Amino acid sequence: MLCLGIESTAHTFGCGIIDSKGKIYANVTDAYKTETGGIHPSEAKLHHENAKDKVVEDALKAANLKLEDIDLISFSQGPGLAPCLLVGMKKATELAKKLKVPIVGVNHCIAHLEIGKLMTKAKDPVLLYPSGANTQVIAYEGGKYRVFGETLDQGVGNFIDSFARYIGLGFPGGPKIEKLALNGKNYIELPYVVKGMDVSFSGILTNLKQKYDSLENQRFSGHQKSKGFFSAKKYKVEDLAFSLQETVFAMLVEVSERAMAHTGKKELVLGGGVACNKRLQQMCRIMCGERNAKFFVPPNEVLVDNGLMISWLGIVQRKQATKDFNGIDIKPYERTDDVIVTWR
Ligand code: AMP
Ligand code: MG
C-alpha cells in the first residue's frame, strides 16, 4: 500500500510518499521564506497555493510513480495556521476524490514522533520536539501521546528567530545563531526558566535584547550617540548566541530528562527544526549517556516540517481513513494529547 501525505501547517508545503513497509519513495518540500518578518499566514497560504501542484508532481516524479499508483492520501490536520492547513486539506481531498481512494487527517506533532521511530528503530521513546511554533516533550502513556512538558509561550525556534531578526540576521535564524555561537567563548548569565516540566522563552528574549542594546559606557548623551561615539557593545554578539544556546538547550535537556525519569523510558528521539542544531544534539547525547539511555537523531529532512512523516502516519492510521470527503476538516488547535492512539 502506497500513501501520499501532504504537510502544510506553517511555512512548508511538503509531499511525501511511503509504503506500508516503511519504504521511502519521495520527500519533497517547498518552504516560504522571508527576510524581514515572521510568518504572515496569508502570505504563507499564497506560497502554498502556488507551490502545491508542483510539489506533488515533483514527489511523484522523484518516486517514479504515477498518481494512479497511490492507494491512500493523508494530510496534516493540525496544529497549525488555519489558512495554510486549508490549502493542504483541499489538495489532499482533490487527489483522494480523483483517485477514489480513502483519506485520513493526522496530527503533525505525532507524525514527528512516528517517523522518528520508523527511521531510528526506537521502540518506545520520549520525543523532544523543539520546532518553530511548537516545543514539547512527548511520550506514550495510557492510550495517548502525553505532553510531559511544553513551552508556556512561544516555540523555541520562533524565539531564536526573533532574536536573530533583532540583531539583523534573516529568517530562519536558527542555523545563523548556531554558527555565531561557535565563535562565542564567554558564558553570559541569562534567565533560566523551567517551571515544573514546562519552559518559557519570552523573558529570556527581552533579556537578550536588553543585553544586545547595552553599551560599554552608559553616560553618553543622545546627541553623542547620534554622532557615533556610542558604538562599543558591552557583550559580543557571538557570546550572546553562545549563551542563548547553552541556557535554552539546558532547559530543554532538563525537562526531557525529567520526563524520562518519570516514565522510566530509556530512549530519547529528536524531532523539529531546532533539533538540527549540533550543540543541542550533543547535550542530549551526554544526558542520555549519563543515564544509560539510547539517543536517536533522525535525518534533518524529517526533523524539519515534511510530507514524509505525514504519509507515514497516514499508513499507521490507515484504519481511520474514510471516503466521506465532505466530513473532512482541519484542526488548527488540536493538541497532541487530544488524539486517542488506537494503533499501538
Ligand atoms: P520547523 O518548524 O520544525 O520546520 O523548524 C523550523 C525552526 O527550526 C526555525 O525556527 C529555525 O530557525 C529552526 N532551526 C533550523 N535549523 C536550526 C539549527 N541548526 N539550530 C537551531 N534552530 C534551527
Ligand atoms: Mg514540525
GROMACS .gro file of C-alpha atoms and ligand atoms in nm, residues 108 112 129 131 134 272 303-305 309, ligand 2:
model
   11
  108HIS     CA    1   0.163   1.699   1.293
  112HIS     CA    2   0.733   1.373   1.411
  129TYR     CA    3   1.017   1.824   1.980
  131SER     CA    4   1.043   2.347   1.641
  134ASN     CA    5   0.599   2.403   1.897
  272GLY     CA    6   1.155   1.954   1.497
  303LEU     CA    7   1.341   1.692   1.166
  304VAL     CA    8   1.209   1.995   0.976
  305ASP     CA    9   0.848   2.001   0.858
  309MET     CA   10   0.615   1.192   0.819
  346MG      MG   11   0.714   2.048   1.286
   0.00000   0.00000   0.00000
